[in-house]
Amino acid sequence: MITIDALGQVCPIPVIRAKKALEGLGEAGGVVAVLVDNDISRQNLQKMAEGMGYQSEYQEKDNGVIEVTIVAGEGCAVETSGTPADSGLVVAIGRNTMGEGSEELGRILLKGFIYSLRELTPPPARLLFFNSGAYLTSKDSNSIEDLKAMAAQGTIIQTCGTCINYYGITEQLAVGQVANMYDIVTAMAEAKRLINI
C-alpha cells in the first residue's frame, strides 16, 4: 500500500498526487491511501477514483484527519500516453485571476488551474495568453515553473504581443513566444477542444 500525506494541501494537489500514485501501480493494481484534512478533498478523491473505475472508501481519524483508500484492481491501469498535439486542447487565458470576487482567491484558483493543466495526460496542445493573462508568462509569475514544464513536454505557449507591450512587460516574457491576435484567433478556431478563461 502507498500512503500519501496530503494534509494541509489545497485542491487539486491531493487528487493529482493520488492519480500519479495510481498510475505508478501499473496493470497489477494495488492500494493507495491518501490522508487529507477536509471533506472537499475527500469528495474530490472519491470522485476521481469512481471516474477511473476504482473502488474507494474513507475513514475519519483523530484530529480531523480523513484517510481515503483507493483500490485499483488488476487490468484497470490508467492510460498515460499521448503528446500535447494528440489532445487537440487549446486553453485561452485572458486574465490573471479566475472567476469573479476576491482577486487573491482568483489568483490562487488560476495557479491551481494551470498546475492541473500540467498534470493532464496528454497535456494541452496550446496555451494562449492575452490581456492581463499575459502577466502569467512573465518572469515574476507564480505559475512560470508549471508553464515551463508544459513547454518542455511540447505544449505551444503564445502570448499576445500587443498585450505585453501595453503592460510594459515585453522584456519579462519567460516562456513561449510572442503572438499576434490573428495567431490567437486561428489557434482558437482550429482547436478540437477550447477552454476560454
Short mmCIF file of C-alpha atoms in Angstrom, two decimals:
data_model
loop_
_atom_site.label_atom_id
_atom_site.label_comp_id
_atom_site.label_asym_id
_atom_site.label_seq_id
_atom_site.Cartn_x
_atom_site.Cartn_y
_atom_site.Cartn_z
CA MET A 1 0.00 0.00 0.00
CA ILE A 2 1.17 3.50 -0.87
CA THR A 3 0.32 6.23 1.66
CA ILE A 4 0.23 9.89 0.64
CA ASP A 5 0.25 12.59 3.31
CA ALA A 6 -1.71 15.43 1.73
CA LEU A 7 -2.61 17.14 5.00
CA GLY A 8 -2.83 20.90 4.56
CA GLN A 9 -2.58 20.67 0.77
CA VAL A 10 -5.20 22.50 -1.27
CA CYS A 11 -7.16 21.32 -4.27
CA PRO A 12 -6.13 19.89 -6.72
CA ILE A 13 -2.83 18.68 -5.23
CA PRO A 14 -4.21 15.66 -3.24
CA VAL A 15 -6.08 14.41 -6.33
CA ILE A 16 -3.10 14.80 -8.64
CA ARG A 17 -0.73 13.10 -6.19
CA ALA A 18 -3.17 10.19 -5.82
CA LYS A 19 -3.64 9.92 -9.59
CA LYS A 20 0.13 9.76 -10.13
CA ALA A 21 0.47 7.06 -7.47
CA LEU A 22 -2.35 5.04 -9.06
CA GLU A 23 -0.75 5.36 -12.49
CA GLY A 24 2.50 4.12 -10.99
CA LEU A 25 0.84 0.90 -9.85
CA GLY A 26 0.58 -0.34 -13.45
CA GLU A 27 -1.53 -3.29 -14.58
CA ALA A 28 -1.14 -5.22 -11.32
CA GLY A 29 -3.11 -2.63 -9.37
CA GLY A 30 -2.83 -2.02 -5.66
CA VAL A 31 -3.95 0.26 -2.88
CA VAL A 32 -3.32 3.97 -2.37
CA ALA A 33 -4.25 5.65 0.93
CA VAL A 34 -4.44 9.45 0.99
CA LEU A 35 -4.53 11.47 4.21
CA VAL A 36 -6.46 14.75 3.93
CA ASP A 37 -7.89 17.21 6.42
CA ASN A 38 -11.11 18.40 4.79
CA ASP A 39 -14.23 16.84 3.35
CA ILE A 40 -13.94 18.59 -0.02
CA SER A 41 -10.62 16.82 -0.65
CA ARG A 42 -12.22 13.54 0.42
CA GLN A 43 -15.09 14.05 -2.02
CA ASN A 44 -12.73 15.01 -4.86
CA LEU A 45 -10.58 11.91 -4.27
CA GLN A 46 -13.60 9.63 -4.29
CA LYS A 47 -14.98 11.25 -7.47
CA MET A 48 -11.60 10.77 -9.15
CA ALA A 49 -11.48 7.12 -8.08
CA GLU A 50 -15.00 6.49 -9.36
CA GLY A 51 -14.20 8.20 -12.65
CA MET A 52 -11.18 5.94 -13.06
CA GLY A 53 -13.26 2.83 -12.32
CA TYR A 54 -11.67 2.20 -8.91
CA GLN A 55 -13.24 1.44 -5.55
CA SER A 56 -12.75 3.84 -2.65
CA GLU A 57 -13.73 4.23 0.97
CA TYR A 58 -12.85 6.63 3.73
CA GLN A 59 -12.36 6.62 7.46
CA GLU A 60 -12.31 9.60 9.81
CA LYS A 61 -9.28 9.51 12.11
CA ASP A 62 -8.20 11.65 15.07
CA ASN A 63 -7.58 15.39 14.80
CA GLY A 64 -9.78 15.86 11.71
CA VAL A 65 -7.69 13.56 9.53
CA ILE A 66 -9.57 11.65 6.84
CA GLU A 67 -7.98 8.60 5.23
CA VAL A 68 -9.26 7.85 1.73
CA THR A 69 -8.35 4.38 0.49
CA ILE A 70 -8.45 3.71 -3.26
CA VAL A 71 -8.22 0.17 -4.60
CA ALA A 72 -7.06 -0.27 -8.19
CA GLY A 73 -7.72 -3.76 -9.48
CA GLU A 74 -5.75 -5.80 -11.98
CA GLY A 75 -6.22 -4.65 -15.56
CA CYS A 76 -7.51 -1.22 -14.53
CA ALA A 77 -4.39 0.78 -15.30
CA VAL A 78 -4.85 4.37 -16.43
CA GLU A 79 -3.81 5.36 -19.95
CA THR A 80 -0.84 7.71 -19.58
CA SER A 81 0.40 8.17 -23.12
CA GLY A 82 -0.08 10.89 -25.65
CA THR A 83 1.52 14.10 -26.82
CA PRO A 84 0.14 17.62 -26.48
CA ALA A 85 -0.82 17.60 -30.16
CA ASP A 86 -2.91 14.46 -29.52
CA SER A 87 -5.10 16.31 -27.04
CA GLY A 88 -6.27 18.95 -29.52
CA LEU A 89 -6.94 21.08 -26.44
CA VAL A 90 -6.37 24.82 -26.63
CA VAL A 91 -6.65 26.90 -23.46
CA ALA A 92 -7.11 30.67 -23.82
CA ILE A 93 -6.40 32.71 -20.69
CA GLY A 94 -7.35 36.38 -20.91
CA ARG A 95 -6.93 37.37 -17.28
CA ASN A 96 -4.58 36.89 -14.36
CA THR A 97 -7.33 35.73 -12.00
CA MET A 98 -10.00 33.06 -12.26
CA GLY A 99 -13.66 33.86 -11.66
CA GLU A 100 -15.28 36.86 -10.05
CA GLY A 101 -14.94 38.03 -6.45
CA SER A 102 -11.76 38.10 -4.43
CA GLU A 103 -8.66 38.84 -6.52
CA GLU A 104 -6.48 36.92 -4.07
CA LEU A 105 -8.69 33.84 -4.34
CA GLY A 106 -8.83 34.28 -8.13
CA ARG A 107 -5.02 34.15 -8.31
CA ILE A 108 -4.92 31.03 -6.14
CA LEU A 109 -7.57 29.34 -8.29
CA LEU A 110 -5.78 30.20 -11.54
CA LYS A 111 -2.48 28.87 -10.20
CA GLY A 112 -4.28 25.61 -9.29
CA PHE A 113 -5.89 25.52 -12.74
CA ILE A 114 -2.54 25.89 -14.53
CA TYR A 115 -0.99 23.26 -12.26
CA SER A 116 -3.88 20.93 -13.15
CA LEU A 117 -3.34 21.57 -16.86
CA ARG A 118 0.26 20.47 -16.39
CA GLU A 119 -0.96 17.16 -14.99
CA LEU A 120 -3.34 16.35 -17.86
CA THR A 121 -2.49 13.34 -19.99
CA PRO A 122 -1.90 14.30 -22.69
CA PRO A 123 -1.22 17.96 -21.86
CA PRO A 124 -2.85 20.82 -23.79
CA ALA A 125 -1.68 21.36 -27.36
CA ARG A 126 -1.55 25.12 -26.95
CA LEU A 127 -1.88 27.80 -24.26
CA LEU A 128 -2.81 31.32 -25.33
CA PHE A 129 -2.34 34.34 -23.06
CA PHE A 130 -3.77 37.79 -23.69
CA ASN A 131 -4.89 40.92 -21.82
CA SER A 132 -3.88 40.61 -18.13
CA GLY A 133 -3.31 36.89 -18.72
CA ALA A 134 -0.04 37.98 -20.33
CA TYR A 135 1.37 38.52 -16.82
CA LEU A 136 1.28 34.73 -16.31
CA THR A 137 4.09 34.16 -18.83
CA SER A 138 6.34 36.83 -17.31
CA LYS A 139 9.34 36.00 -15.12
CA ASP A 140 7.52 37.11 -11.93
CA SER A 141 4.55 34.76 -12.45
CA ASN A 142 3.77 32.24 -9.72
CA SER A 143 2.90 29.73 -12.47
CA ILE A 144 6.08 30.04 -14.50
CA GLU A 145 7.54 26.66 -13.47
CA ASP A 146 4.33 24.84 -14.47
CA LEU A 147 4.28 26.67 -17.80
CA LYS A 148 7.93 25.85 -18.48
CA ALA A 149 7.25 22.19 -17.69
CA MET A 150 4.37 22.12 -20.19
CA ALA A 151 6.53 23.82 -22.81
CA ALA A 152 9.19 21.15 -22.25
CA GLN A 153 6.50 18.49 -22.88
CA GLY A 154 5.67 20.10 -26.21
CA THR A 155 2.79 22.45 -25.37
CA ILE A 156 2.95 25.57 -27.53
CA ILE A 157 2.70 28.71 -25.38
CA GLN A 158 1.87 32.02 -27.04
CA THR A 159 1.42 35.47 -25.51
CA CYS A 160 -0.20 38.45 -27.21
CA GLY A 161 2.47 40.94 -28.30
CA THR A 162 0.12 43.92 -28.11
CA CYS A 163 -0.71 42.95 -24.52
CA ILE A 164 2.87 42.63 -23.26
CA ASN A 165 3.68 45.96 -24.94
CA TYR A 166 0.64 47.60 -23.34
CA TYR A 167 1.57 46.35 -19.86
CA GLY A 168 5.28 47.14 -20.36
CA ILE A 169 6.42 43.57 -19.74
CA THR A 170 7.92 42.70 -23.13
CA GLU A 171 11.39 42.11 -21.64
CA GLN A 172 9.93 39.92 -18.88
CA LEU A 173 8.50 37.19 -21.14
CA ALA A 174 9.91 33.98 -19.62
CA VAL A 175 8.23 31.19 -21.56
CA GLY A 176 6.83 30.62 -25.03
CA GLN A 177 6.66 33.02 -27.90
CA VAL A 178 5.03 36.30 -28.84
CA ALA A 179 1.88 36.02 -30.97
CA ASN A 180 -0.44 38.42 -32.73
CA MET A 181 -4.21 38.39 -32.46
CA TYR A 182 -4.55 36.61 -35.81
CA ASP A 183 -2.40 33.75 -34.43
CA ILE A 184 -4.59 33.58 -31.34
CA VAL A 185 -7.87 33.62 -33.29
CA THR A 186 -6.58 30.97 -35.71
CA ALA A 187 -5.50 28.68 -32.86
CA MET A 188 -8.90 29.06 -31.17
CA ALA A 189 -10.82 28.48 -34.42
CA GLU A 190 -8.83 25.36 -35.29
CA ALA A 191 -8.98 23.83 -31.79
CA LYS A 192 -10.63 20.42 -31.40
CA ARG A 193 -11.50 21.49 -27.85
CA LEU A 194 -11.29 25.00 -26.38
CA ILE A 195 -11.28 26.29 -22.80
CA ASN A 196 -11.59 30.07 -22.60
CA ILE A 197 -10.99 31.84 -19.29
#
